[in-house]
């Protein structure tokens, strides 16, 4: 339940982006168009391409996180059940067996988390690695489109 609440809380932190981002984007494009003319299209194309790639990868993140959460829940349920029966487990002498079962659950959980963690690292890397490209490209395009234009 903790991971579900955490996901909802992190989603609610960004709720203002739904209305603010389109306004910021529109204003930014309008300001760029006033200064750079046609070159303002280049950052829009780059940003749209980045968003398309990130959204495509994000489709796989939900199911991967769901598999990971299910593994967490399975391990927690198994651990809770074991702790509820700890007296019986000790009387029968199954402590090591139960420890091994919990350890196998942990290993399985970590293995299932790798897919999600790989996807999220890929998204962050792609978003950060390409962050400076839109800043360089309009300047270069502006110089090309305004060469020979005195004003």
Tab-separated table of N, CA and C in Angstrom, residues 30-147:
chain	number	residue	atom	x	y	z
A	30	UNK	N	5.890	31.739	-28.876
A	30	UNK	CA	5.559	33.066	-29.402
A	30	UNK	C	6.753	34.020	-29.245
A	31	UNK	N	7.404	34.003	-28.073
A	31	UNK	CA	8.567	34.860	-27.858
A	31	UNK	C	9.729	34.473	-28.784
A	32	UNK	N	9.945	33.167	-28.957
A	32	UNK	CA	10.996	32.720	-29.882
A	32	UNK	C	10.685	33.156	-31.311
A	33	UNK	N	9.431	33.044	-31.710
A	33	UNK	CA	9.045	33.421	-33.070
A	33	UNK	C	9.290	34.899	-33.313
A	34	UNK	N	9.065	35.720	-32.302
A	34	UNK	CA	9.304	37.156	-32.452
A	34	UNK	C	10.787	37.455	-32.661
A	35	UNK	N	11.654	36.691	-32.043
A	35	UNK	CA	13.088	36.931	-32.137
A	35	UNK	C	13.757	36.146	-33.262
A	36	UNK	N	13.325	34.893	-33.434
A	36	UNK	CA	14.038	34.001	-34.353
A	36	UNK	C	13.282	33.694	-35.647
A	37	UNK	N	12.098	34.184	-35.755
A	37	UNK	CA	11.235	33.933	-36.916
A	37	UNK	C	10.998	32.432	-37.093
A	38	UNK	N	11.289	31.902	-38.267
A	38	UNK	CA	10.991	30.501	-38.590
A	38	UNK	C	11.815	29.527	-37.743
A	39	UNK	N	12.947	29.962	-37.240
A	39	UNK	CA	13.822	29.069	-36.466
A	39	UNK	C	13.170	28.595	-35.174
A	40	UNK	N	12.076	29.215	-34.771
A	40	UNK	CA	11.405	28.797	-33.544
A	40	UNK	C	10.797	27.406	-33.661
A	41	UNK	N	10.659	26.911	-34.875
A	41	UNK	CA	10.072	25.587	-35.089
A	41	UNK	C	11.032	24.484	-34.639
A	42	UNK	N	12.333	24.739	-34.724
A	42	UNK	CA	13.323	23.701	-34.434
A	42	UNK	C	13.218	23.176	-32.996
A	43	UNK	N	13.175	24.027	-31.961
A	43	UNK	CA	13.037	23.462	-30.618
A	43	UNK	C	11.714	22.737	-30.410
A	44	UNK	N	10.672	23.176	-31.115
A	44	UNK	CA	9.379	22.500	-31.012
A	44	UNK	C	9.491	21.087	-31.569
A	45	UNK	N	10.164	20.940	-32.709
A	45	UNK	CA	10.341	19.619	-33.308
A	45	UNK	C	11.185	18.732	-32.395
A	46	UNK	N	12.265	19.274	-31.842
A	46	UNK	CA	13.129	18.492	-30.956
A	46	UNK	C	12.374	18.089	-29.696
A	47	UNK	N	11.651	19.009	-29.092
A	47	UNK	CA	10.904	18.700	-27.870
A	47	UNK	C	9.807	17.675	-28.140
A	48	UNK	N	9.142	17.794	-29.285
A	48	UNK	CA	8.108	16.827	-29.642
A	48	UNK	C	8.718	15.446	-29.846
A	49	UNK	N	9.874	15.389	-30.478
A	49	UNK	CA	10.560	14.105	-30.660
A	49	UNK	C	10.954	13.483	-29.329
A	50	UNK	N	11.499	14.294	-28.429
A	50	UNK	CA	11.866	13.787	-27.101
A	50	UNK	C	10.642	13.270	-26.364
A	51	UNK	N	9.564	14.039	-26.397
A	51	UNK	CA	8.343	13.634	-25.698
A	51	UNK	C	7.790	12.335	-26.278
A	52	UNK	N	7.867	12.182	-27.596
A	52	UNK	CA	7.375	10.968	-28.232
A	52	UNK	C	8.173	9.750	-27.773
A	53	UNK	N	9.486	9.886	-27.748
A	53	UNK	CA	10.335	8.768	-27.309
A	53	UNK	C	10.066	8.436	-25.844
A	54	UNK	N	10.009	9.462	-25.000
A	54	UNK	CA	9.784	9.230	-23.572
A	54	UNK	C	8.410	8.608	-23.325
A	55	UNK	N	7.386	9.074	-24.024
A	55	UNK	CA	6.054	8.487	-23.860
A	55	UNK	C	6.012	7.047	-24.331
A	56	UNK	N	6.744	6.738	-25.384
A	56	UNK	CA	6.802	5.348	-25.865
A	56	UNK	C	7.441	4.445	-24.814
A	57	UNK	N	8.535	4.900	-24.217
A	57	UNK	CA	9.209	4.103	-23.181
A	57	UNK	C	8.331	4.028	-21.929
A	58	UNK	N	7.624	5.095	-21.611
A	58	UNK	CA	6.788	5.135	-20.410
A	58	UNK	C	5.663	4.104	-20.457
A	59	UNK	N	5.234	3.715	-21.656
A	59	UNK	CA	4.197	2.686	-21.765
A	59	UNK	C	4.642	1.385	-21.115
A	60	UNK	N	5.938	1.118	-21.140
A	60	UNK	CA	6.450	-0.123	-20.585
A	60	UNK	C	6.747	-0.010	-19.091
A	61	UNK	N	6.814	1.218	-18.581
A	61	UNK	CA	7.165	1.417	-17.183
A	61	UNK	C	6.041	0.988	-16.238
A	62	UNK	N	4.799	1.261	-16.592
A	62	UNK	CA	3.667	0.900	-15.732
A	62	UNK	C	3.594	-0.594	-15.455
A	63	UNK	N	3.569	-1.423	-16.514
A	63	UNK	CA	3.542	-2.871	-16.271
A	63	UNK	C	4.770	-3.382	-15.527
A	64	UNK	N	5.936	-2.806	-15.814
A	64	UNK	CA	7.157	-3.239	-15.120
A	64	UNK	C	7.080	-2.899	-13.631
A	65	UNK	N	6.577	-1.713	-13.317
A	65	UNK	CA	6.448	-1.338	-11.911
A	65	UNK	C	5.375	-2.180	-11.229
A	66	UNK	N	4.332	-2.530	-11.962
A	66	UNK	CA	3.277	-3.353	-11.386
A	66	UNK	C	3.811	-4.747	-11.019
A	67	UNK	N	4.644	-5.328	-11.901
A	67	UNK	CA	5.244	-6.632	-11.590
A	67	UNK	C	6.133	-6.532	-10.358
A	68	UNK	N	6.881	-5.449	-10.266
A	68	UNK	CA	7.751	-5.237	-9.116
A	68	UNK	C	6.923	-5.082	-7.838
A	69	UNK	N	5.866	-4.282	-7.886
A	69	UNK	CA	4.999	-4.094	-6.721
A	69	UNK	C	4.343	-5.394	-6.288
A	70	UNK	N	3.957	-6.225	-7.253
A	70	UNK	CA	3.370	-7.528	-6.914
A	70	UNK	C	4.392	-8.406	-6.199
A	71	UNK	N	5.640	-8.356	-6.642
A	71	UNK	CA	6.687	-9.135	-5.979
A	71	UNK	C	6.919	-8.626	-4.557
A	72	UNK	N	6.882	-7.311	-4.381
A	72	UNK	CA	7.033	-6.731	-3.036
A	72	UNK	C	5.897	-7.215	-2.143
A	73	UNK	N	4.675	-7.136	-2.667
A	73	UNK	CA	3.511	-7.538	-1.888
A	73	UNK	C	3.580	-9.021	-1.529
A	74	UNK	N	4.024	-9.832	-2.455
A	74	UNK	CA	4.152	-11.273	-2.203
A	74	UNK	C	5.162	-11.540	-1.080
A	75	UNK	N	6.299	-10.852	-1.134
A	75	UNK	CA	7.324	-11.023	-0.098
A	75	UNK	C	6.827	-10.545	1.251
A	76	UNK	N	6.160	-9.405	1.282
A	76	UNK	CA	5.651	-8.860	2.548
A	76	UNK	C	4.598	-9.797	3.138
A	77	UNK	N	3.721	-10.310	2.296
A	77	UNK	CA	2.694	-11.249	2.764
A	77	UNK	C	3.330	-12.509	3.318
A	78	UNK	N	4.321	-13.026	2.602
A	78	UNK	CA	5.015	-14.239	3.059
A	78	UNK	C	5.733	-13.976	4.384
A	79	UNK	N	6.397	-12.834	4.505
A	79	UNK	CA	7.104	-12.490	5.745
A	79	UNK	C	6.123	-12.332	6.900
A	80	UNK	N	5.016	-11.661	6.659
A	80	UNK	CA	4.006	-11.463	7.690
A	80	UNK	C	3.441	-12.800	8.159
A	81	UNK	N	3.152	-13.674	7.218
A	81	UNK	CA	2.634	-14.996	7.558
A	81	UNK	C	3.648	-15.774	8.391
A	82	UNK	N	4.914	-15.676	8.011
A	82	UNK	CA	5.959	-16.370	8.751
A	82	UNK	C	6.062	-15.810	10.179
A	83	UNK	N	6.016	-14.489	10.307
A	83	UNK	CA	6.128	-13.893	11.634
A	83	UNK	C	4.936	-14.235	12.525
A	84	UNK	N	3.772	-14.390	11.930
A	84	UNK	CA	2.594	-14.789	12.702
A	84	UNK	C	2.722	-16.215	13.232
A	85	UNK	N	3.512	-17.026	12.546
A	85	UNK	CA	3.682	-18.432	12.942
A	85	UNK	C	5.084	-18.700	13.464
A	86	UNK	N	5.767	-17.689	13.956
A	86	UNK	CA	7.181	-17.834	14.317
A	86	UNK	C	7.391	-18.864	15.422
A	87	UNK	N	6.462	-18.932	16.355
A	87	UNK	CA	6.611	-19.892	17.459
A	87	UNK	C	6.585	-21.318	16.928
A	88	UNK	N	5.636	-21.597	16.054
A	88	UNK	CA	5.535	-22.934	15.462
A	88	UNK	C	6.748	-23.238	14.600
A	89	UNK	N	7.197	-22.269	13.845
A	89	UNK	CA	8.355	-22.458	12.964
A	89	UNK	C	9.590	-22.804	13.787
A	90	UNK	N	9.774	-22.119	14.909
A	90	UNK	CA	10.927	-22.404	15.769
A	90	UNK	C	10.796	-23.776	16.431
A	91	UNK	N	9.583	-24.129	16.845
A	91	UNK	CA	9.379	-25.432	17.485
A	91	UNK	C	9.696	-26.571	16.525
A	92	UNK	N	9.314	-26.420	15.286
A	92	UNK	CA	9.541	-27.463	14.292
A	92	UNK	C	10.972	-27.413	13.753
A	93	UNK	N	11.636	-26.279	13.906
A	93	UNK	CA	13.020	-26.145	13.453
A	93	UNK	C	13.148	-25.750	11.992
A	94	UNK	N	12.217	-24.957	11.520
A	94	UNK	CA	12.222	-24.548	10.107
A	94	UNK	C	12.744	-23.116	9.910
A	95	UNK	N	13.493	-22.591	10.886
A	95	UNK	CA	13.953	-21.207	10.770
A	95	UNK	C	14.787	-20.992	9.511
A	96	UNK	N	15.749	-21.893	9.289
A	96	UNK	CA	16.630	-21.735	8.125
A	96	UNK	C	15.849	-21.858	6.820
A	97	UNK	N	14.927	-22.795	6.770
A	97	UNK	CA	14.116	-22.968	5.563
A	97	UNK	C	13.299	-21.707	5.278
A	98	UNK	N	12.696	-21.128	6.310
A	98	UNK	CA	11.889	-19.922	6.120
A	98	UNK	C	12.779	-18.733	5.752
A	99	UNK	N	13.973	-18.666	6.376
A	99	UNK	CA	14.916	-17.614	6.014
A	99	UNK	C	15.274	-17.721	4.532
A	100	UNK	N	15.535	-18.940	4.065
A	100	UNK	CA	15.865	-19.154	2.653
A	100	UNK	C	14.712	-18.760	1.737
A	101	UNK	N	13.496	-19.079	2.152
A	101	UNK	CA	12.308	-18.707	1.356
A	101	UNK	C	12.188	-17.185	1.227
A	102	UNK	N	12.383	-16.491	2.333
A	102	UNK	CA	12.301	-15.020	2.313
A	102	UNK	C	13.429	-14.453	1.455
A	103	UNK	N	14.615	-15.027	1.570
A	103	UNK	CA	15.756	-14.555	0.777
A	103	UNK	C	15.499	-14.760	-0.712
A	104	UNK	N	14.925	-15.893	-1.082
A	104	UNK	CA	14.582	-16.150	-2.488
A	104	UNK	C	13.553	-15.123	-2.961
A	105	UNK	N	12.602	-14.782	-2.094
A	105	UNK	CA	11.611	-13.756	-2.452
A	105	UNK	C	12.282	-12.403	-2.683
A	106	UNK	N	13.269	-12.073	-1.853
A	106	UNK	CA	14.000	-10.806	-2.024
A	106	UNK	C	14.754	-10.794	-3.349
A	107	UNK	N	15.432	-11.896	-3.628
A	107	UNK	CA	16.195	-11.985	-4.879
A	107	UNK	C	15.263	-11.863	-6.073
A	108	UNK	N	14.109	-12.513	-6.012
A	108	UNK	CA	13.116	-12.427	-7.082
A	108	UNK	C	12.602	-10.999	-7.227
A	109	UNK	N	12.376	-10.332	-6.108
A	109	UNK	CA	11.891	-8.954	-6.123
A	109	UNK	C	12.904	-8.020	-6.796
A	110	UNK	N	14.169	-8.181	-6.446
A	110	UNK	CA	15.211	-7.342	-7.044
A	110	UNK	C	15.320	-7.634	-8.544
A	111	UNK	N	15.216	-8.898	-8.918
A	111	UNK	CA	15.285	-9.250	-10.341
A	111	UNK	C	14.134	-8.622	-11.120
A	112	UNK	N	12.940	-8.621	-10.527
A	112	UNK	CA	11.795	-8.012	-11.198
A	112	UNK	C	11.890	-6.489	-11.237
A	113	UNK	N	12.615	-5.893	-10.308
A	113	UNK	CA	12.745	-4.432	-10.295
A	113	UNK	C	13.723	-3.935	-11.360
A	114	UNK	N	14.595	-4.803	-11.852
A	114	UNK	CA	15.626	-4.366	-12.801
A	114	UNK	C	15.032	-3.774	-14.070
A	115	UNK	N	13.976	-4.374	-14.580
A	115	UNK	CA	13.356	-3.874	-15.807
A	115	UNK	C	12.843	-2.449	-15.610
A	116	UNK	N	12.116	-2.218	-14.518
A	116	UNK	CA	11.589	-0.879	-14.241
A	116	UNK	C	12.723	0.115	-14.019
A	117	UNK	N	13.713	-0.273	-13.231
A	117	UNK	CA	14.819	0.638	-12.944
A	117	UNK	C	15.604	0.971	-14.207
A	118	UNK	N	15.775	-0.004	-15.093
A	118	UNK	CA	16.467	0.252	-16.358
A	118	UNK	C	15.680	1.249	-17.206
A	119	UNK	N	14.371	1.071	-17.265
A	119	UNK	CA	13.534	1.998	-18.036
A	119	UNK	C	13.586	3.408	-17.464
A	120	UNK	N	13.499	3.534	-16.164
A	120	UNK	CA	13.479	4.879	-15.569
A	120	UNK	C	14.831	5.568	-15.718
A	121	UNK	N	15.911	4.811	-15.612
A	121	UNK	CA	17.237	5.400	-15.830
A	121	UNK	C	17.367	5.838	-17.293
A	122	UNK	N	16.852	5.032	-18.221
A	122	UNK	CA	16.895	5.394	-19.638
A	122	UNK	C	16.138	6.679	-19.920
A	123	UNK	N	14.968	6.816	-19.323
A	123	UNK	CA	14.166	8.031	-19.525
A	123	UNK	C	14.898	9.248	-18.963
A	124	UNK	N	15.416	9.140	-17.743
A	124	UNK	CA	16.135	10.271	-17.143
A	124	UNK	C	17.388	10.618	-17.939
A	125	UNK	N	18.126	9.600	-18.368
A	125	UNK	CA	19.342	9.842	-19.145
A	125	UNK	C	18.998	10.544	-20.455
A	126	UNK	N	17.977	10.044	-21.160
A	126	UNK	CA	17.583	10.638	-22.436
A	126	UNK	C	17.115	12.076	-22.244
A	127	UNK	N	16.336	12.309	-21.198
A	127	UNK	CA	15.816	13.657	-20.949
A	127	UNK	C	16.947	14.627	-20.606
A	128	UNK	N	17.894	14.201	-19.794
A	128	UNK	CA	18.987	15.082	-19.396
A	128	UNK	C	20.046	15.221	-20.488
A	129	UNK	N	20.355	14.130	-21.183
A	129	UNK	CA	21.412	14.147	-22.196
A	129	UNK	C	21.047	15.078	-23.352
A	130	UNK	N	19.782	15.130	-23.701
A	130	UNK	CA	19.361	15.955	-24.838
A	130	UNK	C	18.852	17.327	-24.400
A	131	UNK	N	19.028	17.673	-23.153
A	131	UNK	CA	18.470	18.920	-22.629
A	131	UNK	C	19.065	20.161	-23.295
A	132	UNK	N	20.315	20.134	-23.668
A	132	UNK	CA	20.959	21.323	-24.221
A	132	UNK	C	20.782	21.468	-25.733
A	133	UNK	N	20.335	20.438	-26.419
A	133	UNK	CA	20.205	20.527	-27.874
A	133	UNK	C	19.238	21.611	-28.336
A	134	UNK	N	18.058	21.746	-27.737
A	134	UNK	CA	17.160	22.803	-28.207
A	134	UNK	C	17.736	24.199	-28.024
A	135	UNK	N	18.633	24.391	-27.073
A	135	UNK	CA	19.215	25.720	-26.853
A	135	UNK	C	20.229	26.072	-27.937
A	136	UNK	N	20.955	25.096	-28.428
A	136	UNK	CA	21.975	25.355	-29.431
A	136	UNK	C	21.375	25.517	-30.825
A	137	UNK	N	20.426	24.692	-31.157
A	137	UNK	CA	19.904	24.638	-32.513
A	137	UNK	C	19.211	25.920	-32.968
A	138	UNK	N	18.331	26.564	-32.201
A	138	UNK	CA	17.689	27.780	-32.691
A	138	UNK	C	18.685	28.901	-32.957
A	139	UNK	N	19.715	28.985	-32.107
A	139	UNK	CA	20.720	30.023	-32.336
A	139	UNK	C	21.418	29.814	-33.677
A	140	UNK	N	21.773	28.585	-33.963
A	140	UNK	CA	22.440	28.280	-35.228
A	140	UNK	C	21.505	28.545	-36.401
A	141	UNK	N	20.255	28.138	-36.265
A	141	UNK	CA	19.295	28.355	-37.346
A	141	UNK	C	19.030	29.842	-37.546
A	142	UNK	N	18.989	30.598	-36.457
A	142	UNK	CA	18.749	32.039	-36.557
A	142	UNK	C	19.876	32.714	-37.326
A	143	UNK	N	21.097	32.316	-37.040
A	143	UNK	CA	22.213	32.892	-37.761
A	143	UNK	C	22.125	32.605	-39.252
A	144	UNK	N	21.678	31.412	-39.588
A	144	UNK	CA	21.566	31.049	-41.015
A	144	UNK	C	20.433	31.786	-41.700
A	145	UNK	N	19.294	31.951	-40.989
A	145	UNK	CA	18.148	32.599	-41.624
A	145	UNK	C	18.271	34.110	-41.687
A	146	UNK	N	19.094	34.700	-40.826
A	146	UNK	CA	19.204	36.149	-40.823
A	146	UNK	C	20.514	36.642	-41.449
A	147	UNK	N	21.309	35.761	-42.020
A	147	UNK	CA	22.549	36.190	-42.672
A	147	UNK	C	22.230	37.153	-43.823
